[in-house]
Coordinates of C-alpha atoms in Angstrom, one line a residue:
M828 CA 203.1 70.2 309.7
A829 CA 205.7 72.8 308.7
S830 CA 206.4 75.9 310.7
E831 CA 207.7 79.2 309.6
E832 CA 211.2 78.4 310.8
Q833 CA 211.3 75.2 308.7
V834 CA 210.0 76.7 305.5
E835 CA 212.0 78.8 303.0
L836 CA 209.5 80.4 300.7
N837 CA 210.7 81.6 297.3
A838 CA 210.2 85.3 296.5
P839 CA 206.7 86.6 295.6
H840 CA 206.1 86.1 291.8
T841 CA 203.3 86.0 289.3
P842 CA 201.6 82.6 289.1
T843 CA 203.1 80.0 286.9
E844 CA 201.0 77.6 284.8
K845 CA 201.6 74.9 287.5
A846 CA 200.3 77.3 290.2
F847 CA 197.2 78.1 288.1
E848 CA 196.5 74.4 287.7
A849 CA 197.0 73.6 291.4
F850 CA 194.7 76.4 292.5
E851 CA 192.1 75.4 290.0
V852 CA 191.9 71.9 291.5
V853 CA 190.8 73.4 294.8
E854 CA 189.0 76.6 293.5
H855 CA 185.5 75.3 294.6
T856 CA 186.9 74.4 298.1
I857 CA 188.5 77.8 298.4
K858 CA 185.2 79.5 297.6
S859 CA 183.3 77.3 300.1
E860 CA 185.9 78.0 302.8
I861 CA 185.7 81.7 302.3
L862 CA 182.0 81.6 302.8
K863 CA 182.3 79.3 305.8
S864 CA 184.9 81.6 307.4
R865 CA 182.8 84.7 306.7
H866 CA 179.7 83.1 308.3
D867 CA 181.7 81.7 311.3
W868 CA 183.5 85.0 312.0
N869 CA 180.3 87.0 311.6
K870 CA 178.8 85.1 314.6
H871 CA 181.5 86.4 317.0
E872 CA 183.7 89.0 315.3
P873 CA 182.1 90.6 312.2
R874 CA 185.0 93.0 311.8
M875 CA 187.1 90.1 310.3
W876 CA 185.1 90.2 307.1
S877 CA 183.9 93.8 307.4
R878 CA 185.2 94.8 304.0
A879 CA 182.6 92.5 302.5
A880 CA 179.7 94.0 304.4
G881 CA 176.8 94.4 302.0
I882 CA 178.2 92.1 299.4
S883 CA 176.4 88.8 298.7
D884 CA 178.0 85.5 299.2
A885 CA 177.8 84.9 295.4
D886 CA 179.5 88.2 294.6
L887 CA 182.1 87.7 297.2
V888 CA 183.3 84.4 295.7
A889 CA 182.8 85.5 292.0
F890 CA 186.5 85.2 291.2
N891 CA 188.3 83.2 288.6
I892 CA 191.7 81.6 289.3
R893 CA 193.1 82.4 285.9
E894 CA 192.2 86.1 286.2
D895 CA 192.4 86.7 289.9
L896 CA 195.3 84.7 291.3
V897 CA 197.8 87.5 291.2
E898 CA 200.8 86.3 293.3
C899 CA 202.3 83.1 294.6
R900 CA 205.1 81.8 296.8
S901 CA 206.0 78.2 297.4
A902 CA 208.4 76.1 299.4
P903 CA 209.3 72.4 299.3
T904 CA 208.8 70.3 302.4
S905 CA 209.5 66.6 303.1
Y906 CA 205.8 65.9 302.4
G907 CA 205.3 68.0 299.2
T908 CA 205.1 71.7 298.4
I909 CA 203.4 74.5 300.3
I910 CA 201.9 77.0 297.9
L911 CA 200.6 80.4 299.0
G912 CA 198.4 82.5 296.7
K913 CA 197.0 86.0 296.7
I914 CA 193.6 85.9 295.1
R915 CA 191.7 89.1 294.1
L916 CA 188.1 89.4 295.2
P917 CA 186.6 91.5 292.3
A918 CA 183.6 92.5 294.4
I919 CA 185.8 94.3 296.9
R920 CA 186.8 97.7 296.0
D921 CA 186.6 100.3 298.7
D922 CA 188.6 103.2 300.2
E923 CA 191.5 100.7 300.8
G924 CA 191.5 99.6 297.2
E925 CA 191.1 96.1 295.8
G926 CA 190.5 93.2 298.2
F927 CA 192.5 89.9 298.3
V928 CA 192.5 86.7 300.3
H929 CA 195.7 84.8 301.1
V930 CA 195.3 81.1 300.6
R931 CA 197.5 78.2 301.5
I932 CA 197.3 74.9 299.6
H933 CA 199.4 71.8 299.6
D934 CA 200.7 69.7 296.7
P935 CA 201.9 66.2 297.8
P936 CA 204.7 64.7 295.8
N937 CA 204.6 62.4 292.8
R938 CA 201.0 62.8 291.5
G939 CA 200.9 66.1 289.6
T940 CA 198.1 68.4 290.7
D941 CA 195.4 65.7 291.1
D942 CA 195.9 65.4 294.8
V943 CA 196.3 69.1 295.7
I944 CA 194.5 70.0 298.9
F945 CA 193.2 73.2 300.4
H946 CA 195.0 74.0 303.7
S947 CA 193.8 77.4 305.0
L948 CA 192.8 81.1 304.6
F949 CA 194.8 83.8 306.3
T950 CA 192.7 85.7 308.9
D951 CA 194.8 88.3 310.7
E952 CA 194.0 89.0 314.3
G953 CA 196.5 91.8 314.8
N954 CA 197.7 94.8 316.8
R955 CA 197.5 93.0 320.1
D956 CA 197.0 95.2 323.2
E957 CA 198.9 94.9 326.5
D958 CA 196.8 91.9 327.5
G959 CA 197.5 90.1 324.3
H960 CA 194.1 90.6 322.8
P961 CA 193.8 91.6 319.1
T962 CA 192.4 95.0 318.3
T963 CA 192.2 94.5 314.5
W964 CA 190.7 91.7 312.4
R965 CA 191.3 91.3 308.7
A966 CA 190.4 88.4 306.4
I967 CA 190.5 90.6 303.3
Q968 CA 193.9 92.0 302.6
T969 CA 195.1 94.9 300.6
R970 CA 197.3 94.8 297.5
D971 CA 200.3 95.9 299.6
T972 CA 199.8 93.2 302.3
S973 CA 202.8 90.8 301.9
L974 CA 202.1 87.2 301.1
E975 CA 203.9 85.6 304.1
F976 CA 203.8 82.1 305.6
F977 CA 200.8 81.4 307.8
N978 CA 199.7 78.3 309.6
E979 CA 196.0 78.5 310.4

């Protein structure tokens, strides 16, 4: 598996047709993983998905890749291409603005988009205290949150 030091992501850009196609292959999985993450985090740290409080599961994942994938970055690896995407969650609009999830997928070489796989969602456990424990939790990012490499 690649690490941040091994990967040179291209600059953030609007999605290309190939990116739309790759994310569409795993759109159902992304939606399932968002709901799984939300339910898992709500058991022990509900602040992770707090921006989605009061929003139904169906509404939370009512996005369309063609309309809501707003930014991408990618990097080649020896085993294919890592693709990061910023996906708007239309149901999230609060005092922080629109809400987005950051998703990592993988496109192995030589088969087009048929074998694209979901890798992970970015969940930020940040602002660590002097003991190393996080003091903020964020699965739903803002428009201004940079789309950076993550390995979760």
